[in-house]
Tab-separated table of C-alpha atoms in Angstrom:
chain	number	residue	atom	x	y	z
A	16	MET	CA	0.000	0.000	0.000
A	17	THR	CA	1.172	3.518	-0.766
A	18	THR	CA	-0.340	6.755	0.433
A	19	ASP	CA	-0.028	10.113	-1.264
A	20	PHE	CA	-1.688	13.370	-0.247
A	21	ARG	CA	-0.907	15.690	-3.159
A	22	GLN	CA	-0.702	19.281	-2.070
A	23	SER	CA	-2.323	22.331	-3.670
A	24	HIS	CA	-1.901	26.000	-2.829
A	25	THR	CA	-5.602	26.868	-3.189
A	26	VAL	CA	-7.573	23.735	-2.312
A	27	PRO	CA	-7.057	20.676	-0.071
A	28	ALA	CA	-4.869	17.833	-1.282
A	29	ASP	CA	-5.858	14.943	-3.521
A	30	ILE	CA	-6.428	11.760	-1.525
A	31	VAL	CA	-4.604	8.787	-3.041
A	32	GLN	CA	-4.063	5.235	-1.803
A	33	HIS	CA	-3.077	2.126	-3.729
A	34	PHE	CA	-3.839	-1.502	-2.976
A	35	ALA	CA	-3.988	-4.644	-5.116
A	36	SER	CA	-7.586	-4.071	-6.239
A	37	PRO	CA	-8.447	-4.770	-9.917
A	38	PHE	CA	-9.570	-1.167	-10.470
A	39	VAL	CA	-9.100	2.363	-9.169
A	40	VAL	CA	-12.020	4.257	-7.670
A	41	ILE	CA	-12.056	7.848	-8.914
A	42	GLY	CA	-13.929	10.771	-7.423
A	43	PHE	CA	-13.617	14.467	-6.804
A	44	PHE	CA	-14.459	16.912	-4.063
A	45	THR	CA	-14.668	20.666	-3.653
A	46	PRO	CA	-13.466	22.294	-0.394
A	47	ASP	CA	-16.910	22.064	1.239
A	48	TYR	CA	-16.929	18.301	0.619
A	49	THR	CA	-13.476	17.647	2.093
A	50	GLN	CA	-14.782	15.783	5.148
A	51	ALA	CA	-17.036	13.653	2.959
A	52	ALA	CA	-14.037	12.750	0.791
A	53	LEU	CA	-11.962	11.836	3.853
A	54	ASP	CA	-14.783	9.628	5.156
A	55	PHE	CA	-15.143	7.961	1.751
A	56	ALA	CA	-11.383	7.379	1.535
A	57	SER	CA	-11.486	5.745	4.967
A	58	ASN	CA	-14.297	3.475	3.765
A	59	LEU	CA	-12.344	2.505	0.627
A	60	THR	CA	-9.211	1.894	2.699
A	61	GLU	CA	-11.151	-0.488	4.952
A	62	GLN	CA	-12.172	-2.408	1.832
A	63	LYS	CA	-8.579	-2.333	0.464
A	64	ILE	CA	-9.722	-0.528	-2.699
A	65	SER	CA	-7.272	1.667	-4.631
A	66	HIS	CA	-8.589	5.203	-4.979
A	67	HIS	CA	-7.728	8.666	-6.165
A	68	LEU	CA	-10.068	11.430	-5.034
A	69	TYR	CA	-9.222	14.622	-6.898
A	70	SER	CA	-9.383	17.946	-5.110
A	71	ARG	CA	-11.090	20.569	-7.235
A	72	PRO	CA	-11.886	24.248	-6.608
A	73	LYS	CA	-15.521	25.192	-6.503
A	74	ILE	CA	-16.600	26.740	-9.786
A	75	ALA	CA	-19.202	29.437	-10.341
A	76	GLY	CA	-22.779	28.279	-10.049
A	77	ASN	CA	-24.811	25.933	-7.885
A	78	TRP	CA	-24.448	22.259	-6.948
A	79	SER	CA	-25.536	21.243	-10.440
A	80	SER	CA	-22.663	23.240	-11.902
A	81	GLN	CA	-20.132	21.420	-9.713
A	82	THR	CA	-21.216	18.035	-11.067
A	83	ARG	CA	-20.120	19.132	-14.541
A	84	GLN	CA	-16.505	18.672	-13.452
A	85	LYS	CA	-16.952	14.888	-13.615
A	86	PRO	CA	-15.765	14.320	-17.212
A	87	SER	CA	-12.687	16.523	-16.782
A	88	VAL	CA	-11.826	14.541	-13.640
A	89	LEU	CA	-12.235	11.324	-15.629
A	90	SER	CA	-10.047	12.723	-18.396
A	91	LYS	CA	-7.306	13.516	-15.867
A	92	ALA	CA	-7.656	10.082	-14.282
A	93	ARG	CA	-7.473	8.419	-17.688
A	94	ASN	CA	-4.078	10.095	-18.159
A	95	ASP	CA	-2.944	9.208	-14.633
A	96	TYR	CA	-4.064	5.568	-14.898
A	97	PRO	CA	-4.022	4.755	-18.647
A	98	ASP	CA	-4.125	0.974	-18.230
A	99	ASP	CA	-6.532	0.651	-15.295
A	100	ILE	CA	-10.265	0.145	-15.076
A	101	LEU	CA	-11.666	3.244	-13.407
A	102	ILE	CA	-14.793	3.397	-11.290
A	103	LEU	CA	-16.140	6.904	-10.876
A	104	MET	CA	-18.090	7.337	-7.625
A	105	ASP	CA	-19.607	10.256	-5.769
A	106	VAL	CA	-17.816	10.836	-2.475
A	107	ASP	CA	-21.044	10.357	-0.499
A	108	CYS	CA	-21.193	6.735	-1.663
A	109	ARG	CA	-20.283	3.866	0.651
A	110	VAL	CA	-18.930	0.413	-0.213
A	111	ARG	CA	-20.306	-2.381	1.953
A	112	GLY	CA	-18.199	-5.331	0.847
A	113	ASN	CA	-16.153	-6.920	-1.931
A	114	ILE	CA	-17.074	-5.333	-5.270
A	115	ASP	CA	-14.442	-6.985	-7.467
A	116	ASP	CA	-17.167	-8.558	-9.641
A	117	ILE	CA	-18.261	-5.092	-10.759
A	118	VAL	CA	-15.628	-5.386	-13.504
A	119	GLU	CA	-17.835	-8.010	-15.186
A	120	CYS	CA	-20.262	-5.298	-16.304
A	121	PRO	CA	-20.032	-5.037	-20.114
A	122	GLY	CA	-19.218	-2.045	-22.286
A	123	ASP	CA	-16.575	0.650	-22.702
A	124	ILE	CA	-18.492	2.333	-19.913
A	125	ALA	CA	-21.208	0.946	-17.649
A	126	LEU	CA	-23.733	2.796	-15.522
A	127	ARG	CA	-27.258	2.602	-14.230
A	128	THR	CA	-30.102	3.890	-16.351
A	129	LYS	CA	-33.353	4.833	-14.658
A	130	LYS	CA	-36.768	5.936	-15.846
A	131	THR	CA	-37.487	9.640	-15.780
A	132	SER	CA	-40.447	11.710	-16.956
A	133	VAL	CA	-40.012	14.049	-19.918
A	134	GLY	CA	-43.254	15.921	-20.261
A	135	SER	CA	-45.979	13.330	-20.806
A	136	ARG	CA	-43.459	10.676	-21.851
A	137	ASN	CA	-40.866	8.526	-20.141
A	138	ALA	CA	-37.175	8.301	-20.958
A	139	LEU	CA	-34.080	6.514	-19.702
A	140	LYS	CA	-31.757	8.765	-17.723
A	141	PRO	CA	-28.083	7.835	-17.221
A	142	CYS	CA	-27.018	7.901	-13.577
A	143	THR	CA	-23.369	8.898	-13.055
A	144	ARG	CA	-23.248	8.252	-9.317
A	145	VAL	CA	-21.266	5.064	-10.046
A	146	MET	CA	-19.706	4.530	-13.466
A	147	ILE	CA	-17.226	1.966	-14.804
A	148	VAL	CA	-14.747	3.273	-17.386
A	149	ARG	CA	-12.519	0.797	-19.205
A	150	PRO	CA	-9.146	1.742	-20.768
A	151	THR	CA	-10.454	1.644	-24.350
A	152	PRO	CA	-10.658	4.065	-27.286
A	153	GLY	CA	-14.438	3.912	-26.884
A	154	SER	CA	-14.330	5.183	-23.313
A	155	ALA	CA	-11.960	7.974	-24.390
A	156	ALA	CA	-14.516	9.020	-27.028
A	157	PHE	CA	-17.271	8.943	-24.414
A	158	ILE	CA	-15.298	11.109	-21.972
A	159	ALA	CA	-14.370	13.631	-24.681
A	160	ALA	CA	-17.976	13.976	-25.868
A	161	TRP	CA	-19.287	14.349	-22.306
A	162	GLN	CA	-16.612	16.887	-21.399
A	163	ALA	CA	-17.374	18.967	-24.483
A	164	VAL	CA	-21.060	19.243	-23.649
A	165	CYS	CA	-20.317	19.940	-19.946
A	166	GLU	CA	-18.067	22.832	-20.983
A	167	SER	CA	-20.668	24.213	-23.404
A	168	SER	CA	-23.344	26.830	-22.697
A	169	LEU	CA	-26.036	24.188	-22.229
A	170	SER	CA	-27.641	24.302	-18.798
A	171	GLY	CA	-28.196	21.384	-16.465
A	172	SER	CA	-26.293	18.901	-14.344
A	173	ALA	CA	-23.667	16.484	-15.640
A	174	GLU	CA	-26.340	13.803	-15.986
A	175	ALA	CA	-28.793	16.096	-17.759
A	176	VAL	CA	-26.301	17.138	-20.435
A	177	LEU	CA	-24.974	13.587	-20.720
A	178	MET	CA	-28.353	12.590	-22.152
A	179	ILE	CA	-27.741	15.121	-24.925
A	180	SER	CA	-24.151	13.988	-25.427
A	181	MET	CA	-25.127	10.325	-25.710
A	182	SER	CA	-27.944	11.030	-28.169
A	183	ASP	CA	-25.973	13.403	-30.416
A	184	SER	CA	-22.399	12.107	-30.195
A	185	PRO	CA	-20.976	10.777	-33.506
A	186	ASP	CA	-18.273	8.862	-31.652
A	187	TYR	CA	-18.494	5.106	-31.185
A	188	TYR	CA	-18.605	3.548	-27.741
A	189	THR	CA	-20.591	0.798	-26.056
A	190	VAL	CA	-22.640	1.443	-22.934
A	191	GLY	CA	-23.313	-1.410	-20.510
A	192	THR	CA	-25.888	-1.599	-17.758
A	193	MET	CA	-25.043	-1.982	-14.078
A	194	PRO	CA	-26.736	-4.264	-11.526
A	195	LEU	CA	-28.596	-2.292	-8.877
A	196	ARG	CA	-26.416	-3.687	-6.108
A	197	TYR	CA	-23.497	-1.679	-7.542
A	198	ALA	CA	-25.427	1.405	-8.661
A	199	GLY	CA	-25.110	3.524	-5.514
A	200	MET	CA	-28.832	3.845	-4.905
A	201	GLU	CA	-30.056	5.880	-1.947
A	202	LEU	CA	-30.046	3.960	1.329
A	203	HIS	CA	-33.846	3.857	1.570
A	204	ASP	CA	-34.204	2.644	-2.049
A	205	ALA	CA	-31.241	0.271	-2.405
A	206	PRO	CA	-31.834	-3.491	-2.658
A	207	THR	CA	-31.064	-5.487	0.458
A	208	ASP	CA	-27.944	-6.988	-1.157
A	209	ALA	CA	-26.548	-3.607	-2.252
A	210	LEU	CA	-22.755	-3.403	-2.074
A	211	ILE	CA	-22.559	0.276	-3.021
A	212	VAL	CA	-25.051	2.711	-1.511
A	213	HIS	CA	-25.462	6.468	-1.443
A	214	ASP	CA	-26.461	8.828	1.359
A	215	SER	CA	-26.709	12.253	-0.193
A	216	ILE	CA	-25.167	15.163	1.685
A	217	ARG	CA	-26.044	17.771	-0.939
A	218	ASP	CA	-26.685	21.117	0.745
A	219	PRO	CA	-27.637	19.531	4.112
A	220	THR	CA	-27.866	22.977	5.728
A	221	ARG	CA	-30.309	24.294	3.151
A	222	PRO	CA	-33.730	24.458	4.909
A	223	ALA	CA	-35.806	22.910	2.114
A	224	TRP	CA	-33.337	20.047	1.609
A	225	ALA	CA	-33.028	19.338	5.335
A	226	LEU	CA	-36.806	19.501	5.747
A	227	ARG	CA	-37.385	17.038	2.909
A	228	ARG	CA	-34.793	14.580	4.239
A	229	GLY	CA	-36.228	14.888	7.734
A	230	GLY	CA	-39.739	14.367	6.396
A	231	GLN	CA	-38.669	11.237	4.511
A	232	LYS	CA	-37.067	9.785	7.646
A	233	TYR	CA	-40.119	10.589	9.798
A	234	PHE	CA	-42.468	9.086	7.209
A	235	ARG	CA	-40.494	5.824	7.123
A	236	ILE	CA	-40.491	5.570	10.931
A	237	VAL	CA	-44.263	6.139	11.147
A	238	ARG	CA	-44.946	3.814	8.218
A	239	ASP	CA	-42.869	0.984	9.711
A	240	ALA	CA	-44.540	1.407	13.106
A	241	ALA	CA	-47.989	1.232	11.507
A	242	PHE	CA	-47.100	-1.898	9.548
A	243	ARG	CA	-45.694	-3.591	12.669
A	244	VAL	CA	-48.892	-2.878	14.602
A	245	ALA	CA	-51.048	-4.167	11.735
A	246	THR	CA	-49.004	-7.146	10.569
A	247	GLY	CA	-46.233	-7.787	13.069
A	248	LYS	CA	-43.670	-6.982	10.395
A	249	SER	CA	-42.055	-3.799	9.090
A	250	TYR	CA	-42.914	-2.333	5.698
A	251	GLU	CA	-39.706	-3.688	4.159
A	252	GLU	CA	-40.407	-7.150	5.542
A	253	ASN	CA	-43.869	-7.065	3.983
A	254	TYR	CA	-42.681	-5.531	0.719
A	255	PRO	CA	-38.974	-6.329	0.235
A	256	LYS	CA	-37.073	-4.293	-2.327
A	257	ARG	CA	-36.571	-5.894	-5.705
A	258	SER	CA	-33.240	-7.670	-5.904
A	259	PRO	CA	-31.227	-7.768	-9.146
A	260	GLY	CA	-32.629	-10.471	-11.395
A	261	ALA	CA	-36.160	-10.251	-10.032
A	262	LYS	CA	-38.904	-10.446	-12.609
A	263	PRO	CA	-40.304	-7.120	-13.873
A	264	GLY	CA	-43.596	-6.200	-12.294
A	265	LYS	CA	-42.789	-7.983	-9.036
A	266	GLN	CA	-43.421	-4.839	-7.022
A	267	GLU	CA	-46.611	-3.691	-8.737
A	268	ASN	CA	-48.676	-4.377	-5.594
A	269	ARG	CA	-46.293	-2.489	-3.346
A	270	PRO	CA	-48.107	0.491	-1.733
A	271	GLN	CA	-47.001	3.909	-2.896
């Protein structure tokens, strides 16, 4: 194992540790996310996972604007680790166990796609919370196209503009899907066998955000108590989350 805290005059240091893992976890953090990055690095160290968390200055704009640094971070990491499989993760993710099998996901890149509403229609939205990037020409084309659209005048988060990049890009690359257990789903939505989960810390001091998170937690407590009184089991025990490989439609009778 080697440890390297790379110094910067204007922002905290990169956080770098190397183990014998078959990939390198990549992430980035702005100064206000330094503690989150340190906590994530500690989690990855416990799992003996190589990682390089890049320190980046905060750019003009809101949280959505900060996410648009992702492809430039990937581009830098591709140069730093040209022969390694990279796994991009948000620093408020947590790894719960051995994730070596994540490298079996197909494609130059692999990520989760989830349904989102676009007006009266539905579409598939790429989720960049966890993304596998292989050392291939295809992944290089993907990163370049994504970076170009993130640095353009188009508005929206990194994921929002990625939808445009993927639909309009003339470059060739293959996109694989990712099992939900690796996708970094929110703690209250993740399947029971999830190995990578996410607990968002975005703007936790902002009143509306804190109120919504508090309301979600209170609702789950009250809901579980009501289900235990009525059935002797919690809500999740009555309606377990769908595990990867479950048949579509399995949860149709789950209360909303």
